[in-house]
Amino acid sequence: MKTNTMISPLMQTYNRFHVNPVKGKGCYVWDADGHQYLDFTSGIGTCNLGHVPDAVKTKLMQQLENLWHCSNLYHINVQEQLAAALTENSCLEQVFFCNSGAEANEAAIKLARLYHPERSNIITFQQSFHGRTMATLSASGQEKIQIGFAPLLSGFTQFPYNDLDHLTKLKEELPAAVMLELVQGEGGVHPAEQQWIDELVQICTDDDILLIVDEVQTGMGRTGTLFAHEQYGFDPDVVTIAKGLGSGFPIGAMMAKKEVSKAFQPGTHGSTFGGNPLAATAGLATINELQHTSAIVNGEEKSHILLTYLNQLKQDFPQLKAIRGRGLLIGIETDSSAGDIVKAAIKEKLLILTAGPTVIRLLPPLTITEDDVTLFAKKFRNALQQVYA
Ligand code: PLP
């Protein structure tokens, strides 16, 4: 028996804050001592319906009584219903289920390579984030997550994001696919520009380059529509989702057009847990809620209120340089350490995120009320006062 009690049994992959939530409801969490925190992180854009949404909870409780897991060697009705709901509500026609965003992107990368066997390269973008597996970190445009992991996987080239002129190089490269986020989340909350997307879509269409949109963070209503690409007015060939799909229950999905999906055949890809009965139940209940309640519209309304408030706050705090984002994926560029503001916010019992060293990121649930926004405004101002006083 080991005696050293000073060493955490957890590997140190996170610098954890001294907050230990044990209960959640809506946009609040409570710690073991009963302290209430206003949660504007949604578990990093995952609990889009708030914590423990009743509709999802009820369905999960029913499913818990019946069947938790069975292999993808058999038909799983609820998984097929979820796939149908996703395809009926998008331009995509077939779905592969997995457990996370990185796995959804891995699946997309594999599908692209099979679809275009003669073109292996995939273009991604500087500052992008696609996950922590070897392929997805090789695809990502952030050196900080790649350090120490060489040799990275070959076959990924990062172009500058929102750089119209650079797109001409796509024709020379003739890659299998382009993979991008429509709002770079981890990379600092940078939305794609419409003109750049229009040009990108045109080139991809002309040269049969697959367009893979990573909607792991932007999907499931986060940016004001079910998927962010709807707002840009184009139909991607492949879309990846995770985070908000299961309301906190782990599930990811890679969705593709029929012609592209055909490249996957029995044996080419798989996942033990992907879309199992519990995960698919959470996903189906979530999409039903997003479809049949006003959550997405509410999120968009509250986004306007929040942005108006933040732009006013910018007048009082010149340290806030820019406010940007879409829907309830909001970034606040500061001229100093965003981490210091996050720590000050915790003292105010407010949970917020960073997106890089100087950007504060807000990802509240789509279901927030005006009162929640008002409370946020008070707590956030106090946090800024602590740091900038
Ligand atoms: N893609 C994007 C755009 C993300 O924001 C993330 C996670 O933050 C991922 C992929 C990876 O998702 P996961 O952590 O579920 O593997």
Coordinates of C-alpha atoms and ligand atoms in Angstrom, one line a residue:
M1 CA 0.0 0.0 0.0
K2 CA 1.4 3.5 -1.0
T3 CA 1.6 6.1 1.8
N4 CA 2.4 9.3 0.0
T5 CA -0.9 11.2 0.3
M6 CA 0.5 14.5 -1.1
I7 CA 0.4 13.2 -4.7
S8 CA -2.9 13.5 -6.5
P9 CA -4.1 10.3 -8.0
L10 CA -5.0 12.3 -11.1
M11 CA -2.5 13.0 -13.9
Q12 CA -1.8 16.7 -14.0
T13 CA -3.3 17.6 -17.4
Y14 CA -5.3 20.4 -15.9
N15 CA -4.5 23.4 -13.7
R16 CA -7.7 23.1 -11.7
F17 CA -9.4 26.0 -9.9
H18 CA -10.4 25.5 -6.3
V19 CA -14.1 25.0 -7.1
N20 CA -15.7 21.6 -6.7
P21 CA -19.3 21.6 -8.1
V22 CA -21.4 18.7 -6.8
K23 CA -24.8 19.9 -8.1
G24 CA -26.1 21.9 -11.1
K25 CA -29.4 23.3 -12.3
G26 CA -29.9 25.7 -15.2
C27 CA -26.9 28.1 -15.2
Y28 CA -26.0 27.6 -11.6
V29 CA -23.8 25.0 -9.8
W30 CA -23.3 24.5 -6.1
D31 CA -20.2 23.2 -4.3
A32 CA -20.1 20.7 -1.5
D33 CA -20.5 23.6 1.1
G34 CA -23.6 24.9 -0.7
H35 CA -22.0 27.9 -2.3
Q36 CA -23.8 28.9 -5.5
Y37 CA -21.9 29.9 -8.6
L38 CA -23.3 31.5 -11.7
D39 CA -21.9 29.2 -14.5
F40 CA -21.2 31.1 -17.7
T41 CA -19.1 28.2 -19.0
S42 CA -21.7 25.4 -19.6
G43 CA -18.9 22.9 -19.1
I44 CA -17.1 24.5 -22.0
G45 CA -20.1 24.9 -24.3
T46 CA -21.6 21.5 -23.5
C47 CA -24.6 22.0 -21.3
N48 CA -26.4 24.2 -23.8
L49 CA -29.8 23.6 -22.2
G50 CA -28.3 24.3 -18.7
H51 CA -27.4 21.8 -16.1
V52 CA -29.6 18.7 -15.7
P53 CA -32.4 19.8 -18.1
D54 CA -35.6 18.1 -17.0
A55 CA -36.5 16.7 -20.5
V56 CA -33.1 15.0 -21.0
K57 CA -33.1 13.8 -17.4
T58 CA -36.5 12.1 -17.7
K59 CA -35.5 10.3 -20.9
L60 CA -32.1 9.2 -19.4
M61 CA -33.8 7.9 -16.3
Q62 CA -36.2 5.8 -18.4
Q63 CA -33.3 4.5 -20.5
L64 CA -31.3 3.6 -17.4
E65 CA -34.1 1.2 -16.5
N66 CA -33.9 -0.6 -19.8
L67 CA -30.5 -0.9 -21.6
W68 CA -27.3 1.1 -21.0
H69 CA -25.0 -0.3 -23.7
C70 CA -25.1 -2.7 -26.6
S71 CA -22.6 -3.1 -29.4
N72 CA -22.9 -1.4 -32.7
L73 CA -23.0 -4.9 -34.2
Y74 CA -26.8 -4.6 -33.5
H75 CA -29.5 -2.1 -34.4
I76 CA -29.9 0.5 -31.7
N77 CA -33.3 2.2 -32.3
V78 CA -32.6 5.4 -30.4
Q79 CA -29.3 5.8 -32.2
E80 CA -31.2 5.6 -35.6
Q81 CA -33.8 8.1 -34.3
L82 CA -31.0 10.5 -33.3
A83 CA -29.3 10.1 -36.7
A84 CA -32.7 10.8 -38.4
A85 CA -33.3 13.9 -36.3
L86 CA -29.8 15.2 -37.1
T87 CA -30.1 14.6 -40.8
E88 CA -33.7 15.9 -41.0
N89 CA -32.4 19.2 -39.5
S90 CA -29.4 19.6 -41.6
C91 CA -28.1 19.2 -45.1
L92 CA -26.2 16.1 -44.1
E93 CA -27.5 12.6 -44.9
Q94 CA -25.7 10.0 -42.8
V95 CA -24.1 10.0 -39.4
F96 CA -21.3 8.1 -37.6
F97 CA -21.4 8.3 -33.8
C98 CA -18.5 8.5 -31.4
N99 CA -17.8 9.9 -28.0
S100 CA -16.1 13.3 -28.3
G101 CA -15.2 16.1 -30.6
A102 CA -11.7 14.8 -31.3
E103 CA -13.1 11.5 -32.3
A104 CA -15.6 13.1 -34.6
N105 CA -12.8 15.0 -36.3
E106 CA -10.7 11.8 -36.5
A107 CA -13.6 10.2 -38.3
A108 CA -13.9 13.1 -40.7
I109 CA -10.2 13.0 -41.5
K110 CA -10.4 9.2 -42.1
L111 CA -13.4 9.7 -44.3
A112 CA -11.8 12.4 -46.4
R113 CA -8.7 10.3 -47.0
L114 CA -10.9 7.4 -48.1
Y115 CA -13.0 9.6 -50.3
H116 CA -10.0 11.1 -52.1
P117 CA -7.4 8.3 -52.0
E118 CA -5.2 10.1 -54.5
R119 CA -5.1 13.4 -52.4
S120 CA -4.0 12.9 -48.8
N121 CA -3.4 16.5 -47.7
I122 CA -5.9 18.4 -45.5
I123 CA -5.9 22.2 -45.1
T124 CA -6.7 23.5 -41.7
F125 CA -6.1 27.0 -40.3
Q126 CA -3.8 28.9 -38.0
Q127 CA -5.1 29.2 -34.4
S128 CA -7.6 26.4 -35.1
F129 CA -8.4 23.7 -32.5
H130 CA -9.6 20.3 -33.5
G131 CA -8.8 18.1 -30.5
R132 CA -6.0 16.4 -28.6
T133 CA -5.6 13.0 -30.3
M134 CA -2.5 12.7 -32.6
A135 CA -4.3 13.4 -35.8
T136 CA -6.4 16.2 -34.5
L137 CA -3.6 18.0 -32.7
S138 CA -1.5 17.6 -35.9
A139 CA -4.5 19.2 -37.7
S140 CA -4.8 22.0 -35.2
G141 CA -3.1 25.4 -35.9
Q142 CA -1.7 25.9 -32.3
E143 CA 1.9 25.1 -31.6
K144 CA 1.3 25.1 -27.8
I145 CA -0.7 21.9 -28.0
Q146 CA 1.8 20.2 -30.3
I147 CA 5.0 20.8 -28.3
G148 CA 6.7 17.6 -27.3
F149 CA 4.6 15.3 -29.5
A150 CA 6.8 15.2 -32.6
P151 CA 6.7 13.5 -35.0
L152 CA 3.3 15.0 -35.8
L153 CA 1.1 13.3 -38.4
S154 CA 1.9 14.5 -41.9
G155 CA -0.7 15.6 -44.4
F156 CA -1.9 18.8 -42.7
T157 CA -1.1 22.3 -43.8
Q158 CA -2.3 25.4 -41.9
F159 CA -3.4 28.4 -43.9
P160 CA -4.0 31.8 -42.3
Y161 CA -7.6 32.2 -41.2
N162 CA -9.8 34.9 -42.9
D163 CA -7.0 35.6 -45.4
L164 CA -8.7 35.9 -48.8
D165 CA -5.6 36.3 -50.9
H166 CA -4.1 33.1 -49.5
L167 CA -7.0 31.0 -50.7
T168 CA -5.6 31.0 -54.3
K169 CA -3.0 28.5 -53.0
L170 CA -5.8 26.0 -52.4
K171 CA -6.0 25.4 -56.1
E172 CA -2.2 24.6 -56.2
E173 CA -2.4 22.3 -53.2
L174 CA -5.5 20.5 -54.4
P175 CA -6.1 18.9 -50.9
A176 CA -8.6 16.1 -50.1
A177 CA -10.3 18.5 -47.7
V178 CA -10.4 21.8 -45.9
M179 CA -11.4 21.6 -42.2
L180 CA -12.4 24.7 -40.3
E181 CA -14.3 26.2 -37.4
L182 CA -16.7 29.0 -38.3
V183 CA -15.9 30.7 -35.0
Q184 CA -12.5 29.7 -33.8
G185 CA -13.4 29.0 -30.1
E186 CA -10.2 27.9 -28.3
G187 CA -8.1 30.1 -30.7
G188 CA -9.6 33.3 -29.2
V189 CA -13.2 33.5 -30.5
H190 CA -12.7 34.7 -34.0
P191 CA -15.7 34.4 -36.4
A192 CA -15.0 33.7 -40.0
E193 CA -15.7 36.5 -42.5
Q194 CA -18.6 35.9 -44.9
Q195 CA -16.6 37.0 -48.0
W196 CA -13.8 34.6 -47.1
I197 CA -16.2 31.7 -46.6
D198 CA -18.0 32.5 -49.9
E199 CA -14.6 32.3 -51.8
L200 CA -13.6 29.1 -49.9
V201 CA -16.9 27.4 -50.7
Q202 CA -16.5 28.3 -54.3
I203 CA -13.0 26.9 -54.7
C204 CA -13.9 23.7 -52.8
T205 CA -17.0 23.2 -55.0
D206 CA -15.0 23.9 -58.2
D207 CA -12.1 21.5 -57.3
D208 CA -14.1 18.8 -55.5
I209 CA -12.3 19.6 -52.2
L210 CA -14.3 18.3 -49.2
L211 CA -15.5 21.0 -46.9
I212 CA -15.4 19.8 -43.3
V213 CA -16.9 22.1 -40.7
D214 CA -15.9 21.5 -37.2
E215 CA -19.0 22.5 -35.2
V216 CA -18.0 20.8 -32.0
Q217 CA -18.2 24.2 -30.2
T218 CA -20.4 26.2 -32.6
G219 CA -23.1 23.5 -33.0
M220 CA -26.3 22.6 -31.2
G221 CA -27.7 26.1 -31.1
R222 CA -24.6 27.8 -29.6
T223 CA -24.3 30.5 -32.2
G224 CA -28.0 31.3 -32.7
T225 CA -29.0 28.6 -35.2
L226 CA -28.8 24.8 -34.8
F227 CA -25.5 24.8 -36.8
A228 CA -23.3 27.9 -37.4
H229 CA -22.9 27.1 -41.2
E230 CA -26.7 27.9 -41.7
Q231 CA -25.8 31.5 -41.0
Y232 CA -23.1 31.5 -43.7
G233 CA -25.5 30.1 -46.3
F234 CA -23.6 27.0 -47.5
D235 CA -23.9 23.3 -47.2
P236 CA -20.8 21.6 -45.9
D237 CA -19.9 18.1 -47.1
V238 CA -19.0 17.0 -43.6
V239 CA -19.9 18.4 -40.2
T240 CA -18.6 17.3 -36.8
I241 CA -20.4 17.9 -33.5
A242 CA -20.0 16.8 -29.9
K243 CA -20.1 19.1 -26.7
G244 CA -23.8 20.3 -26.8
L245 CA -25.1 17.2 -28.5
G246 CA -25.6 15.2 -25.2
S247 CA -26.3 18.0 -22.8
G248 CA -23.3 16.8 -20.8
F249 CA -23.5 13.1 -21.6
P250 CA -20.5 12.2 -23.7
I251 CA -21.4 11.8 -27.4
G252 CA -19.9 13.0 -30.7
A253 CA -21.0 12.7 -34.3
M254 CA -19.6 13.0 -37.8
M255 CA -22.3 13.8 -40.3
A256 CA -21.7 13.7 -44.1
K257 CA -23.5 13.9 -47.4
K258 CA -24.5 10.5 -48.8
E259 CA -21.9 10.6 -51.7
V260 CA -19.1 11.2 -49.2
S261 CA -20.4 8.8 -46.5
K262 CA -20.2 6.0 -49.1
A263 CA -16.4 5.9 -48.6
F264 CA -17.0 4.3 -45.2
Q265 CA -17.7 0.6 -45.5
P266 CA -18.0 -2.1 -42.8
G267 CA -14.6 -2.4 -41.2
T268 CA -13.2 1.0 -42.2
H269 CA -14.1 2.7 -38.9
G270 CA -15.8 2.0 -35.6
S271 CA -16.3 2.7 -31.9
T272 CA -17.3 0.5 -29.0
F273 CA -19.3 3.2 -27.2
G274 CA -20.2 5.5 -30.1
G275 CA -24.0 6.3 -29.9
N276 CA -24.8 3.7 -27.3
P277 CA -28.3 3.7 -26.0
L278 CA -27.7 6.1 -23.1
A279 CA -25.6 8.5 -25.1
A280 CA -28.1 8.4 -28.0
T281 CA -31.0 9.0 -25.6
A282 CA -29.3 12.1 -24.3
G283 CA -28.6 13.3 -27.8
L284 CA -32.2 12.7 -29.0
A285 CA -33.8 14.4 -26.0
T286 CA -31.4 17.3 -26.5
I287 CA -32.2 17.9 -30.1
N288 CA -35.9 17.5 -29.4
E289 CA -35.6 20.2 -26.8
L290 CA -33.7 22.5 -29.2
Q291 CA -36.3 21.9 -31.8
H292 CA -39.4 22.2 -29.8
T293 CA -38.6 24.9 -27.2
S294 CA -37.5 28.5 -27.7
A295 CA -33.9 27.8 -26.4
I296 CA -32.1 28.8 -29.5
V297 CA -34.2 32.0 -30.0
N298 CA -33.8 32.8 -26.4
G299 CA -30.0 32.3 -26.7
E300 CA -29.9 34.7 -29.6
E301 CA -32.0 37.3 -27.7
K302 CA -29.8 37.1 -24.6
S303 CA -26.7 37.3 -26.8
H304 CA -27.8 40.8 -28.0
I305 CA -28.5 41.9 -24.4
L306 CA -25.1 40.6 -23.3
L307 CA -23.2 42.1 -26.2
T308 CA -24.9 45.5 -25.6
Y309 CA -23.9 45.4 -21.9
L310 CA -20.3 44.3 -22.7
N311 CA -19.9 47.1 -25.2
Q312 CA -21.1 49.6 -22.6
L313 CA -18.7 48.1 -20.1
K314 CA -15.9 48.6 -22.6
Q315 CA -16.4 52.4 -22.2
D316 CA -15.7 52.1 -18.4
F317 CA -12.8 49.7 -18.8
P318 CA -10.4 50.7 -21.6
Q319 CA -8.5 47.4 -20.8
L320 CA -11.3 45.6 -22.7
K321 CA -10.1 45.9 -26.3
A322 CA -12.8 44.1 -28.3
I323 CA -16.0 42.2 -27.9
R324 CA -16.7 39.5 -30.6
G325 CA -18.5 36.3 -31.2
R326 CA -21.8 34.8 -32.4
G327 CA -24.8 33.9 -30.3
L328 CA -23.6 32.8 -26.9
L329 CA -20.0 32.1 -27.9
I330 CA -18.6 35.4 -26.9
G331 CA -15.0 36.6 -26.6
I332 CA -13.7 39.6 -24.7
E333 CA -10.2 40.7 -25.8
T334 CA -8.3 42.3 -23.0
D335 CA -4.9 44.0 -22.8
S336 CA -3.8 41.8 -19.9
S337 CA -4.0 38.3 -18.4
A338 CA -7.5 36.8 -18.9
G339 CA -6.6 34.2 -16.3
D340 CA -6.4 36.9 -13.6
I341 CA -10.0 37.9 -14.5
V342 CA -11.2 34.3 -14.3
K343 CA -9.7 34.0 -10.8
A344 CA -11.2 37.3 -9.7
A345 CA -14.6 36.1 -11.1
I346 CA -14.4 32.9 -9.0
K347 CA -14.1 35.1 -5.9
E348 CA -17.4 36.7 -7.1
K349 CA -18.9 33.1 -7.5
L350 CA -18.9 33.5 -11.3
L351 CA -17.4 30.9 -13.6
I352 CA -16.1 32.1 -16.9
L353 CA -13.4 30.8 -19.4
T354 CA -10.3 32.0 -21.3
A355 CA -9.6 31.5 -24.9
G356 CA -5.9 32.1 -25.1
P357 CA -3.8 34.3 -22.8
T358 CA -5.7 37.6 -23.2
V359 CA -9.3 36.6 -24.2
I360 CA -12.2 35.9 -21.8
R361 CA -14.7 33.5 -23.2
L362 CA -18.4 33.3 -22.2
L363 CA -20.4 30.2 -23.0
P364 CA -23.6 30.5 -20.9
P365 CA -26.5 28.1 -21.6
L366 CA -29.0 29.1 -24.3
T367 CA -31.7 29.1 -21.6
I368 CA -30.4 32.0 -19.5
T369 CA -32.9 34.6 -18.4
E370 CA -32.5 38.4 -18.2
D371 CA -32.0 38.1 -14.5
D372 CA -29.1 35.7 -15.0
V373 CA -27.6 38.3 -17.4
T374 CA -28.1 41.1 -14.8
L375 CA -26.4 39.0 -12.2
F376 CA -23.5 38.3 -14.5
A377 CA -23.2 42.0 -15.2
K378 CA -22.8 42.7 -11.5
K379 CA -20.3 39.9 -10.8
F380 CA -18.3 40.5 -13.9
R381 CA -17.9 44.3 -13.2
N382 CA -16.8 43.4 -9.7
A383 CA -14.2 41.0 -11.0
L384 CA -12.9 43.6 -13.4
Q385 CA -12.7 46.1 -10.6
Q386 CA -10.6 43.7 -8.5
V387 CA -8.1 43.3 -11.4
Y388 CA -8.0 46.8 -12.8
A389 CA -8.5 48.9 -9.6
Ligands
PLP1 N1 -13.1 20.9 -32.0 C1 -13.4 22.1 -31.4 C2 -13.8 23.2 -32.3 C3 -13.4 22.2 -30.1 O1 -13.7 23.4 -29.5 C4 -13.0 21.1 -29.3 C5 -12.9 21.2 -27.8 O2 -12.9 22.2 -27.2 C6 -12.7 19.9 -30.0 C7 -12.8 19.8 -31.3 C8 -12.3 18.7 -29.2 O3 -13.4 18.1 -28.5 P1 -13.3 17.1 -27.4 O4 -12.6 17.8 -26.2 O5 -14.7 16.6 -27.1 O6 -12.4 16.0 -27.9

